[in-house]
Amino acid sequence: AYNLLRKHKTVLHTRMAAIGYCFGGSVVLDMARQGVRLKAVASFHGGLTTSKAAEPGKVKAKILVLNGKADPFVRAEQVEAFKKEMEYAKVKYKFVSYPQARHAFTNPTADFYGNKFNLPLAYNRRADERSWKELKRFFGKYVN
């Protein structure tokens, strides 16, 4: 998909970025770790662990992580390990944690699915709105 988009006549390949939610958030972080040529990536409530950590000089993208502090799928030790990984690799990143936000905080149907499947999912309007504003600021700085 990346190669197809990069070659498309409507895409300015020098300004490509990626956004991912949940599993997609993990995917865009791994794209950055692998050195895919993107200006920036943003992960909304995505997983932080990886099988291949970022290496110094390899990551091209600026990284934004938007995380729910009350998300039981992303433990405090994973957050600390991610930050250490980024610092070791000298990656330009920003990590934002929303205090009462749980997993899927940007999804207005999260409460329904959380209840239906007994999962710790919850929509958080404030975190949703703040995270979108944060994304726009971040991309405005690094992609435009």
mmCIF file of N, CA and C in Angstrom:
data_model
loop_
_atom_site.group_PDB
_atom_site.id
_atom_site.type_symbol
_atom_site.label_atom_id
_atom_site.label_comp_id
_atom_site.label_asym_id
_atom_site.label_seq_id
_atom_site.Cartn_x
_atom_site.Cartn_y
_atom_site.Cartn_z
ATOM 1 N N ALA A 1 0.826 -1.189 0.000
ATOM 2 C CA ALA A 1 0.000 0.000 0.000
ATOM 3 C C ALA A 1 0.872 1.255 0.000
ATOM 4 N N TYR A 2 1.919 1.226 0.811
ATOM 5 C CA TYR A 2 2.819 2.380 0.882
ATOM 6 C C TYR A 2 3.412 2.688 -0.498
ATOM 7 N N ASN A 3 3.927 1.672 -1.166
ATOM 8 C CA ASN A 3 4.545 1.881 -2.485
ATOM 9 C C ASN A 3 3.530 2.358 -3.517
ATOM 10 N N LEU A 4 2.327 1.836 -3.455
ATOM 11 C CA LEU A 4 1.276 2.259 -4.367
ATOM 12 C C LEU A 4 0.946 3.740 -4.150
ATOM 13 N N LEU A 5 0.753 4.117 -2.897
ATOM 14 C CA LEU A 5 0.469 5.522 -2.590
ATOM 15 C C LEU A 5 1.617 6.439 -2.983
ATOM 16 N N ARG A 6 2.813 6.016 -2.681
ATOM 17 C CA ARG A 6 4.000 6.836 -2.968
ATOM 18 C C ARG A 6 4.099 7.185 -4.451
ATOM 19 N N LYS A 7 3.665 6.277 -5.313
ATOM 20 C CA LYS A 7 3.763 6.485 -6.761
ATOM 21 C C LYS A 7 2.534 7.160 -7.361
ATOM 22 N N HIS A 8 1.476 7.298 -6.573
ATOM 23 C CA HIS A 8 0.236 7.857 -7.118
ATOM 24 C C HIS A 8 0.418 9.335 -7.452
ATOM 25 N N LYS A 9 -0.172 9.768 -8.582
ATOM 26 C CA LYS A 9 0.022 11.137 -9.072
ATOM 27 C C LYS A 9 -0.544 12.207 -8.139
ATOM 28 N N THR A 10 -1.472 11.849 -7.257
ATOM 29 C CA THR A 10 -2.054 12.843 -6.346
ATOM 30 C C THR A 10 -1.324 12.937 -5.013
ATOM 31 N N VAL A 11 -0.287 12.138 -4.824
ATOM 32 C CA VAL A 11 0.415 12.092 -3.541
ATOM 33 C C VAL A 11 1.773 12.786 -3.657
ATOM 34 N N LEU A 12 2.002 13.688 -2.735
ATOM 35 C CA LEU A 12 3.312 14.325 -2.635
ATOM 36 C C LEU A 12 4.152 13.450 -1.706
ATOM 37 N N HIS A 13 4.939 12.557 -2.285
ATOM 38 C CA HIS A 13 5.631 11.533 -1.487
ATOM 39 C C HIS A 13 6.586 12.104 -0.444
ATOM 40 N N THR A 14 7.007 13.338 -0.594
ATOM 41 C CA THR A 14 7.913 13.941 0.387
ATOM 42 C C THR A 14 7.173 14.413 1.641
ATOM 43 N N ARG A 15 5.841 14.311 1.625
ATOM 44 C CA ARG A 15 5.045 14.748 2.781
ATOM 45 C C ARG A 15 4.136 13.637 3.296
ATOM 46 N N MET A 16 4.501 12.397 3.065
ATOM 47 C CA MET A 16 3.665 11.283 3.509
ATOM 48 C C MET A 16 3.787 11.071 5.017
ATOM 49 N N ALA A 17 2.651 10.742 5.619
ATOM 50 C CA ALA A 17 2.580 10.440 7.045
ATOM 51 C C ALA A 17 1.588 9.302 7.228
ATOM 52 N N ALA A 18 1.555 8.744 8.421
ATOM 53 C CA ALA A 18 0.626 7.634 8.687
ATOM 54 C C ALA A 18 0.007 7.794 10.070
ATOM 55 N N ILE A 19 -1.269 7.428 10.141
ATOM 56 C CA ILE A 19 -2.022 7.441 11.393
ATOM 57 C C ILE A 19 -2.569 6.037 11.604
ATOM 58 N N GLY A 20 -2.539 5.565 12.842
ATOM 59 C CA GLY A 20 -3.118 4.267 13.142
ATOM 60 C C GLY A 20 -3.809 4.259 14.487
ATOM 61 N N TYR A 21 -4.884 3.492 14.550
ATOM 62 C CA TYR A 21 -5.656 3.330 15.785
ATOM 63 C C TYR A 21 -5.569 1.875 16.222
ATOM 64 N N CYS A 22 -5.345 1.645 17.521
ATOM 65 C CA CYS A 22 -5.282 0.306 18.097
ATOM 66 C C CYS A 22 -4.190 -0.508 17.384
ATOM 67 N N PHE A 23 -4.533 -1.612 16.749
ATOM 68 C CA PHE A 23 -3.523 -2.401 16.039
ATOM 69 C C PHE A 23 -2.830 -1.560 14.967
ATOM 70 N N GLY A 24 -3.596 -0.705 14.296
ATOM 71 C CA GLY A 24 -3.005 0.182 13.294
ATOM 72 C C GLY A 24 -1.984 1.126 13.903
ATOM 73 N N GLY A 25 -2.195 1.520 15.156
ATOM 74 C CA GLY A 25 -1.210 2.341 15.859
ATOM 75 C C GLY A 25 0.097 1.594 16.044
ATOM 76 N N SER A 26 -0.011 0.312 16.366
ATOM 77 C CA SER A 26 1.195 -0.526 16.480
ATOM 78 C C SER A 26 1.889 -0.650 15.126
ATOM 79 N N VAL A 27 1.096 -0.777 14.065
ATOM 80 C CA VAL A 27 1.645 -0.928 12.714
ATOM 81 C C VAL A 27 2.436 0.318 12.310
ATOM 82 N N VAL A 28 1.860 1.523 12.526
ATOM 83 C CA VAL A 28 2.590 2.720 12.099
ATOM 84 C C VAL A 28 3.859 2.925 12.920
ATOM 85 N N LEU A 29 3.840 2.531 14.189
ATOM 86 C CA LEU A 29 5.062 2.614 14.995
ATOM 87 C C LEU A 29 6.126 1.669 14.443
ATOM 88 N N ASP A 30 5.709 0.478 14.044
ATOM 89 C CA ASP A 30 6.680 -0.456 13.469
ATOM 90 C C ASP A 30 7.176 -0.004 12.096
ATOM 91 N N MET A 31 6.311 0.662 11.323
ATOM 92 C CA MET A 31 6.769 1.228 10.049
ATOM 93 C C MET A 31 7.894 2.233 10.312
ATOM 94 N N ALA A 32 7.701 3.074 11.315
ATOM 95 C CA ALA A 32 8.736 4.048 11.661
ATOM 96 C C ALA A 32 10.005 3.339 12.128
ATOM 97 N N ARG A 33 9.853 2.340 12.981
ATOM 98 C CA ARG A 33 11.017 1.604 13.480
ATOM 99 C C ARG A 33 11.821 0.962 12.344
ATOM 100 N N GLN A 34 11.118 0.528 11.294
ATOM 101 C CA GLN A 34 11.782 -0.120 10.158
ATOM 102 C C GLN A 34 12.412 0.873 9.197
ATOM 103 N N GLY A 35 12.192 2.161 9.429
ATOM 104 C CA GLY A 35 12.805 3.162 8.579
ATOM 105 C C GLY A 35 12.022 3.516 7.333
ATOM 106 N N VAL A 36 10.716 3.208 7.312
ATOM 107 C CA VAL A 36 9.895 3.586 6.166
ATOM 108 C C VAL A 36 9.929 5.103 6.040
ATOM 109 N N ARG A 37 10.080 5.581 4.817
ATOM 110 C CA ARG A 37 10.205 7.026 4.575
ATOM 111 C C ARG A 37 8.860 7.730 4.732
ATOM 112 N N LEU A 38 8.603 8.149 5.952
ATOM 113 C CA LEU A 38 7.424 8.932 6.295
ATOM 114 C C LEU A 38 7.897 10.148 7.075
ATOM 115 N N LYS A 39 7.206 11.270 6.904
ATOM 116 C CA LYS A 39 7.567 12.469 7.663
ATOM 117 C C LYS A 39 7.211 12.291 9.137
ATOM 118 N N ALA A 40 6.060 11.657 9.383
ATOM 119 C CA ALA A 40 5.592 11.485 10.752
ATOM 120 C C ALA A 40 4.623 10.321 10.824
ATOM 121 N N VAL A 41 4.494 9.765 12.027
ATOM 122 C CA VAL A 41 3.469 8.759 12.300
ATOM 123 C C VAL A 41 2.794 9.122 13.619
ATOM 124 N N ALA A 42 1.523 8.743 13.718
ATOM 125 C CA ALA A 42 0.770 8.974 14.946
ATOM 126 C C ALA A 42 0.014 7.707 15.315
ATOM 127 N N SER A 43 0.159 7.311 16.558
ATOM 128 C CA SER A 43 -0.504 6.126 17.083
ATOM 129 C C SER A 43 -1.523 6.548 18.135
ATOM 130 N N PHE A 44 -2.790 6.208 17.883
ATOM 131 C CA PHE A 44 -3.857 6.447 18.853
ATOM 132 C C PHE A 44 -4.152 5.120 19.548
ATOM 133 N N HIS A 45 -4.024 5.085 20.845
ATOM 134 C CA HIS A 45 -4.241 3.907 21.696
ATOM 135 C C HIS A 45 -3.729 2.611 21.067
ATOM 136 N N GLY A 46 -2.518 2.672 20.531
ATOM 137 C CA GLY A 46 -1.885 1.502 19.933
ATOM 138 C C GLY A 46 -0.939 0.819 20.906
ATOM 139 N N GLY A 47 -0.593 -0.416 20.580
ATOM 140 C CA GLY A 47 0.390 -1.139 21.379
ATOM 141 C C GLY A 47 1.781 -0.570 21.144
ATOM 142 N N LEU A 48 2.624 -0.677 22.147
ATOM 143 C CA LEU A 48 3.962 -0.085 22.075
ATOM 144 C C LEU A 48 5.075 -1.106 21.909
ATOM 145 N N THR A 49 4.790 -2.365 22.188
ATOM 146 C CA THR A 49 5.840 -3.381 22.135
ATOM 147 C C THR A 49 6.140 -3.769 20.693
ATOM 148 N N THR A 50 7.325 -4.322 20.494
ATOM 149 C CA THR A 50 7.748 -4.713 19.157
ATOM 150 C C THR A 50 8.729 -5.870 19.260
ATOM 151 N N SER A 51 8.900 -6.572 18.172
ATOM 152 C CA SER A 51 9.897 -7.649 18.146
ATOM 153 C C SER A 51 11.246 -7.117 17.660
ATOM 154 N N LYS A 52 11.269 -5.917 17.065
ATOM 155 C CA LYS A 52 12.518 -5.323 16.575
ATOM 156 C C LYS A 52 12.550 -3.850 16.954
ATOM 157 N N ALA A 53 13.323 -3.541 17.962
ATOM 158 C CA ALA A 53 13.394 -2.178 18.484
ATOM 159 C C ALA A 53 14.036 -1.222 17.485
ATOM 160 N N ALA A 54 13.704 0.045 17.633
ATOM 161 C CA ALA A 54 14.288 1.098 16.803
ATOM 162 C C ALA A 54 15.798 1.156 17.021
ATOM 163 N N GLU A 55 16.511 1.423 15.937
ATOM 164 C CA GLU A 55 17.968 1.531 15.995
ATOM 165 C C GLU A 55 18.380 2.967 15.694
ATOM 166 N N PRO A 56 19.450 3.431 16.310
ATOM 167 C CA PRO A 56 19.923 4.787 16.034
ATOM 168 C C PRO A 56 20.160 5.003 14.534
ATOM 169 N N GLY A 57 19.628 6.117 14.027
ATOM 170 C CA GLY A 57 19.822 6.467 12.623
ATOM 171 C C GLY A 57 18.856 5.830 11.643
ATOM 172 N N LYS A 58 18.058 4.876 12.076
ATOM 173 C CA LYS A 58 17.176 4.171 11.144
ATOM 174 C C LYS A 58 15.806 4.836 10.996
ATOM 175 N N VAL A 59 15.283 5.375 12.072
ATOM 176 C CA VAL A 59 13.941 5.951 12.058
ATOM 177 C C VAL A 59 13.967 7.312 11.368
ATOM 178 N N LYS A 60 13.148 7.465 10.332
ATOM 179 C CA LYS A 60 13.065 8.717 9.576
ATOM 180 C C LYS A 60 11.911 9.595 10.064
ATOM 181 N N ALA A 61 10.843 8.972 10.528
ATOM 182 C CA ALA A 61 9.621 9.681 10.896
ATOM 183 C C ALA A 61 9.704 10.270 12.300
ATOM 184 N N LYS A 62 9.033 11.399 12.471
ATOM 185 C CA LYS A 62 8.765 11.917 13.809
ATOM 186 C C LYS A 62 7.593 11.087 14.324
ATOM 187 N N ILE A 63 7.569 10.834 15.631
ATOM 188 C CA ILE A 63 6.568 9.925 16.190
ATOM 189 C C ILE A 63 5.724 10.625 17.246
ATOM 190 N N LEU A 64 4.410 10.426 17.134
ATOM 191 C CA LEU A 64 3.458 10.912 18.133
ATOM 192 C C LEU A 64 2.667 9.720 18.650
ATOM 193 N N VAL A 65 2.676 9.553 19.964
ATOM 194 C CA VAL A 65 1.886 8.492 20.594
ATOM 195 C C VAL A 65 0.844 9.154 21.482
ATOM 196 N N LEU A 66 -0.418 8.810 21.239
ATOM 197 C CA LEU A 66 -1.547 9.333 21.999
ATOM 198 C C LEU A 66 -2.163 8.160 22.751
ATOM 199 N N ASN A 67 -1.987 8.160 24.055
ATOM 200 C CA ASN A 67 -2.246 6.988 24.868
ATOM 201 C C ASN A 67 -3.239 7.289 25.990
ATOM 202 N N GLY A 68 -4.055 6.316 26.298
ATOM 203 C CA GLY A 68 -4.928 6.417 27.471
ATOM 204 C C GLY A 68 -4.183 5.908 28.690
ATOM 205 N N LYS A 69 -3.994 6.765 29.681
ATOM 206 C CA LYS A 69 -3.260 6.356 30.879
ATOM 207 C C LYS A 69 -3.975 5.239 31.634
ATOM 208 N N ALA A 70 -5.303 5.158 31.489
ATOM 209 C CA ALA A 70 -6.079 4.111 32.156
ATOM 210 C C ALA A 70 -6.312 2.906 31.246
ATOM 211 N N ASP A 71 -5.521 2.769 30.192
ATOM 212 C CA ASP A 71 -5.643 1.646 29.251
ATOM 213 C C ASP A 71 -4.887 0.442 29.814
ATOM 214 N N PRO A 72 -5.584 -0.604 30.244
ATOM 215 C CA PRO A 72 -4.888 -1.751 30.826
ATOM 216 C C PRO A 72 -4.098 -2.577 29.801
ATOM 217 N N PHE A 73 -4.320 -2.328 28.504
ATOM 218 C CA PHE A 73 -3.560 -3.044 27.479
ATOM 219 C C PHE A 73 -2.154 -2.474 27.301
ATOM 220 N N VAL A 74 -1.930 -1.269 27.786
ATOM 221 C CA VAL A 74 -0.613 -0.622 27.693
ATOM 222 C C VAL A 74 -0.163 -0.323 29.123
ATOM 223 N N ARG A 75 0.672 -1.197 29.636
ATOM 224 C CA ARG A 75 1.125 -1.085 31.022
ATOM 225 C C ARG A 75 2.236 -0.042 31.172
ATOM 226 N N ALA A 76 2.388 0.467 32.383
ATOM 227 C CA ALA A 76 3.385 1.510 32.670
ATOM 228 C C ALA A 76 4.792 1.082 32.269
ATOM 229 N N GLU A 77 5.123 -0.180 32.474
ATOM 230 C CA GLU A 77 6.474 -0.647 32.106
ATOM 231 C C GLU A 77 6.670 -0.655 30.584
ATOM 232 N N GLN A 78 5.591 -0.861 29.843
ATOM 233 C CA GLN A 78 5.682 -0.787 28.378
ATOM 234 C C GLN A 78 5.910 0.656 27.928
ATOM 235 N N VAL A 79 5.248 1.583 28.597
ATOM 236 C CA VAL A 79 5.438 3.004 28.281
ATOM 237 C C VAL A 79 6.888 3.394 28.539
ATOM 238 N N GLU A 80 7.414 3.007 29.680
ATOM 239 C CA GLU A 80 8.807 3.340 30.006
ATOM 240 C C GLU A 80 9.787 2.681 29.036
ATOM 241 N N ALA A 81 9.536 1.437 28.684
ATOM 242 C CA ALA A 81 10.407 0.739 27.724
ATOM 243 C C ALA A 81 10.360 1.424 26.363
ATOM 244 N N PHE A 82 9.170 1.862 25.927
ATOM 245 C CA PHE A 82 9.045 2.563 24.651
ATOM 246 C C PHE A 82 9.850 3.860 24.676
ATOM 247 N N LYS A 83 9.699 4.628 25.735
ATOM 248 C CA LYS A 83 10.424 5.903 25.843
ATOM 249 C C LYS A 83 11.941 5.676 25.832
ATOM 250 N N LYS A 84 12.397 4.683 26.555
ATOM 251 C CA LYS A 84 13.834 4.365 26.562
ATOM 252 C C LYS A 84 14.301 3.946 25.176
ATOM 253 N N GLU A 85 13.485 3.154 24.490
ATOM 254 C CA GLU A 85 13.817 2.726 23.127
ATOM 255 C C GLU A 85 13.967 3.933 22.210
ATOM 256 N N MET A 86 13.029 4.859 22.265
ATOM 257 C CA MET A 86 13.065 6.049 21.408
ATOM 258 C C MET A 86 14.275 6.930 21.740
ATOM 259 N N GLU A 87 14.542 7.088 23.015
ATOM 260 C CA GLU A 87 15.685 7.913 23.427
ATOM 261 C C GLU A 87 17.004 7.268 23.015
ATOM 262 N N TYR A 88 17.106 5.963 23.185
ATOM 263 C CA TYR A 88 18.316 5.246 22.764
ATOM 264 C C TYR A 88 18.547 5.417 21.257
ATOM 265 N N ALA A 89 17.474 5.331 20.487
ATOM 266 C CA ALA A 89 17.578 5.421 19.029
ATOM 267 C C ALA A 89 17.641 6.876 18.543
ATOM 268 N N LYS A 90 17.551 7.819 19.483
ATOM 269 C CA LYS A 90 17.596 9.253 19.160
ATOM 270 C C LYS A 90 16.475 9.662 18.196
ATOM 271 N N VAL A 91 15.282 9.199 18.505
ATOM 272 C CA VAL A 91 14.104 9.477 17.689
ATOM 273 C C VAL A 91 13.403 10.715 18.241
ATOM 274 N N LYS A 92 12.966 11.592 17.351
ATOM 275 C CA LYS A 92 12.151 12.742 17.733
ATOM 276 C C LYS A 92 10.734 12.213 17.943
ATOM 277 N N TYR A 93 10.283 12.203 19.199
ATOM 278 C CA TYR A 93 8.953 11.669 19.492
ATOM 279 C C TYR A 93 8.268 12.501 20.568
ATOM 280 N N LYS A 94 6.959 12.355 20.621
ATOM 281 C CA LYS A 94 6.162 12.968 21.681
ATOM 282 C C LYS A 94 5.178 11.918 22.172
ATOM 283 N N PHE A 95 5.108 11.772 23.467
ATOM 284 C CA PHE A 95 4.199 10.805 24.089
ATOM 285 C C PHE A 95 3.205 11.579 24.946
ATOM 286 N N VAL A 96 1.928 11.443 24.626
ATOM 287 C CA VAL A 96 0.882 12.138 25.380
ATOM 288 C C VAL A 96 -0.024 11.089 26.000
ATOM 289 N N SER A 97 -0.231 11.220 27.316
ATOM 290 C CA SER A 97 -1.089 10.291 28.043
ATOM 291 C C SER A 97 -2.282 11.062 28.592
ATOM 292 N N TYR A 98 -3.483 10.551 28.338
ATOM 293 C CA TYR A 98 -4.707 11.184 28.808
ATOM 294 C C TYR A 98 -5.177 10.457 30.068
ATOM 295 N N PRO A 99 -5.213 11.145 31.217
ATOM 296 C CA PRO A 99 -5.379 10.521 32.533
ATOM 297 C C PRO A 99 -6.526 9.534 32.694
ATOM 298 N N GLN A 100 -7.759 9.876 32.377
ATOM 299 C CA GLN A 100 -8.870 8.948 32.597
ATOM 300 C C GLN A 100 -9.226 8.137 31.357
ATOM 301 N N ALA A 101 -8.446 8.235 30.314
ATOM 302 C CA ALA A 101 -8.782 7.560 29.056
ATOM 303 C C ALA A 101 -8.385 6.091 29.091
ATOM 304 N N ARG A 102 -9.309 5.263 28.631
ATOM 305 C CA ARG A 102 -9.067 3.830 28.517
ATOM 306 C C ARG A 102 -8.817 3.476 27.057
ATOM 307 N N HIS A 103 -8.722 2.201 26.775
ATOM 308 C CA HIS A 103 -8.485 1.766 25.402
ATOM 309 C C HIS A 103 -9.658 2.158 24.513
ATOM 310 N N ALA A 104 -9.369 2.537 23.287
ATOM 311 C CA ALA A 104 -10.364 2.923 22.282
ATOM 312 C C ALA A 104 -11.026 4.263 22.617
ATOM 313 N N PHE A 105 -10.313 5.132 23.316
ATOM 314 C CA PHE A 105 -10.900 6.396 23.771
ATOM 315 C C PHE A 105 -11.388 7.303 22.646
ATOM 316 N N THR A 106 -10.992 7.067 21.406
ATOM 317 C CA THR A 106 -11.453 7.892 20.289
ATOM 318 C C THR A 106 -12.687 7.319 19.590
ATOM 319 N N ASN A 107 -13.112 6.153 19.986
ATOM 320 C CA ASN A 107 -14.210 5.464 19.302
ATOM 321 C C ASN A 107 -15.535 5.668 20.051
ATOM 322 N N PRO A 108 -16.477 6.425 19.467
ATOM 323 C CA PRO A 108 -17.757 6.658 20.153
ATOM 324 C C PRO A 108 -18.558 5.390 20.452
ATOM 325 N N THR A 109 -18.274 4.287 19.796
ATOM 326 C CA THR A 109 -18.992 3.033 20.072
ATOM 327 C C THR A 109 -18.217 2.125 21.039
ATOM 328 N N ALA A 110 -17.134 2.619 21.600
ATOM 329 C CA ALA A 110 -16.307 1.791 22.482
ATOM 330 C C ALA A 110 -17.075 1.294 23.705
ATOM 331 N N ASP A 111 -17.908 2.131 24.290
ATOM 332 C CA ASP A 111 -18.672 1.706 25.472
ATOM 333 C C ASP A 111 -19.568 0.512 25.148
ATOM 334 N N PHE A 112 -20.244 0.586 24.017
ATOM 335 C CA PHE A 112 -21.121 -0.514 23.604
ATOM 336 C C PHE A 112 -20.336 -1.817 23.489
ATOM 337 N N TYR A 113 -19.213 -1.776 22.764
ATOM 338 C CA TYR A 113 -18.432 -2.997 22.561
ATOM 339 C C TYR A 113 -17.724 -3.443 23.841
ATOM 340 N N GLY A 114 -17.317 -2.499 24.645
ATOM 341 C CA GLY A 114 -16.729 -2.860 25.929
ATOM 342 C C GLY A 114 -17.705 -3.635 26.790
ATOM 343 N N ASN A 115 -18.951 -3.165 26.840
ATOM 344 C CA ASN A 115 -19.988 -3.855 27.608
ATOM 345 C C ASN A 115 -20.367 -5.185 26.981
ATOM 346 N N LYS A 116 -20.514 -5.192 25.669
ATOM 347 C CA LYS A 116 -20.937 -6.405 24.972
ATOM 348 C C LYS A 116 -19.928 -7.547 25.138
ATOM 349 N N PHE A 117 -18.637 -7.221 25.060
ATOM 350 C CA PHE A 117 -17.599 -8.259 25.111
ATOM 351 C C PHE A 117 -16.807 -8.260 26.413
ATOM 352 N N ASN A 118 -17.284 -7.494 27.402
ATOM 353 C CA ASN A 118 -16.617 -7.412 28.696
ATOM 354 C C ASN A 118 -15.130 -7.051 28.552
ATOM 355 N N LEU A 119 -14.887 -5.975 27.813
ATOM 356 C CA LEU A 119 -13.524 -5.488 27.580
ATOM 357 C C LEU A 119 -13.370 -4.089 28.174
ATOM 358 N N PRO A 120 -12.169 -3.724 28.570
ATOM 359 C CA PRO A 120 -11.943 -2.399 29.171
ATOM 360 C C PRO A 120 -11.832 -1.291 28.109
ATOM 361 N N LEU A 121 -12.912 -1.111 27.345
ATOM 362 C CA LEU A 121 -12.976 -0.089 26.307
ATOM 363 C C LEU A 121 -13.910 1.015 26.775
ATOM 364 N N ALA A 122 -13.577 2.249 26.443
ATOM 365 C CA ALA A 122 -14.464 3.351 26.803
ATOM 366 C C ALA A 122 -14.146 4.579 25.967
ATOM 367 N N TYR A 123 -15.188 5.178 25.436
ATOM 368 C CA TYR A 123 -15.034 6.440 24.718
ATOM 369 C C TYR A 123 -14.795 7.547 25.729
ATOM 370 N N ASN A 124 -13.895 8.463 25.378
ATOM 371 C CA ASN A 124 -13.614 9.612 26.234
ATOM 372 C C ASN A 124 -13.584 10.842 25.319
ATOM 373 N N ARG A 125 -14.688 11.549 25.313
ATOM 374 C CA ARG A 125 -14.829 12.682 24.385
ATOM 375 C C ARG A 125 -13.714 13.707 24.546
ATOM 376 N N ARG A 126 -13.384 14.026 25.773
ATOM 377 C CA ARG A 126 -12.334 15.032 26.016
ATOM 378 C C ARG A 126 -10.990 14.570 25.451
ATOM 379 N N ALA A 127 -10.623 13.334 25.729
ATOM 380 C CA ALA A 127 -9.357 12.794 25.210
ATOM 381 C C ALA A 127 -9.406 12.681 23.690
ATOM 382 N N ASP A 128 -10.564 12.312 23.148
ATOM 383 C CA ASP A 128 -10.724 12.217 21.692
ATOM 384 C C ASP A 128 -10.458 13.582 21.057
ATOM 385 N N GLU A 129 -11.125 14.611 21.562
ATOM 386 C CA GLU A 129 -10.958 15.953 20.995
ATOM 387 C C GLU A 129 -9.540 16.477 21.178
ATOM 388 N N ARG A 130 -8.992 16.289 22.367
ATOM 389 C CA ARG A 130 -7.620 16.767 22.629
ATOM 390 C C ARG A 130 -6.595 16.029 21.773
ATOM 391 N N SER A 131 -6.784 14.731 21.602
ATOM 392 C CA SER A 131 -5.812 13.961 20.819
ATOM 393 C C SER A 131 -5.845 14.378 19.346
ATOM 394 N N TRP A 132 -7.033 14.681 18.823
ATOM 395 C CA TRP A 132 -7.127 15.115 17.427
ATOM 396 C C TRP A 132 -6.446 16.471 17.241
ATOM 397 N N LYS A 133 -6.630 17.368 18.202
ATOM 398 C CA LYS A 133 -5.946 18.671 18.149
ATOM 399 C C LYS A 133 -4.437 18.483 18.228
ATOM 400 N N GLU A 134 -4.006 17.568 19.059
ATOM 401 C CA GLU A 134 -2.571 17.274 19.189
ATOM 402 C C GLU A 134 -2.016 16.744 17.870
ATOM 403 N N LEU A 135 -2.759 15.857 17.227
ATOM 404 C CA LEU A 135 -2.339 15.325 15.931
ATOM 405 C C LEU A 135 -2.199 16.452 14.909
ATOM 406 N N LYS A 136 -3.186 17.324 14.844
ATOM 407 C CA LYS A 136 -3.145 18.417 13.872
ATOM 408 C C LYS A 136 -1.951 19.341 14.120
ATOM 409 N N ARG A 137 -1.659 19.637 15.383
ATOM 410 C CA ARG A 137 -0.472 20.457 15.701
ATOM 411 C C ARG A 137 0.809 19.745 15.280
ATOM 412 N N PHE A 138 0.903 18.475 15.616
ATOM 413 C CA PHE A 138 2.106 17.687 15.327
ATOM 414 C C PHE A 138 2.337 17.583 13.825
ATOM 415 N N PHE A 139 1.300 17.223 13.083
ATOM 416 C CA PHE A 139 1.440 17.126 11.628
ATOM 417 C C PHE A 139 1.671 18.491 11.001
ATOM 418 N N GLY A 140 1.054 19.528 11.558
ATOM 419 C CA GLY A 140 1.302 20.878 11.059
ATOM 420 C C GLY A 140 2.764 21.267 11.191
ATOM 421 N N LYS A 141 3.392 20.807 12.244
ATOM 422 C CA LYS A 141 4.803 21.121 12.483
ATOM 423 C C LYS A 141 5.740 20.272 11.631
ATOM 424 N N TYR A 142 5.433 19.000 11.467
ATOM 425 C CA TYR A 142 6.396 18.086 10.829
ATOM 426 C C TYR A 142 6.037 17.621 9.413
ATOM 427 N N VAL A 143 4.788 17.779 9.013
ATOM 428 C CA VAL A 143 4.399 17.267 7.688
ATOM 429 C C VAL A 143 4.195 18.395 6.685
ATOM 430 N N ASN A 144 3.649 19.499 7.110
ATOM 431 C CA ASN A 144 3.370 20.620 6.179
ATOM 432 C C ASN A 144 4.627 21.309 5.718
#
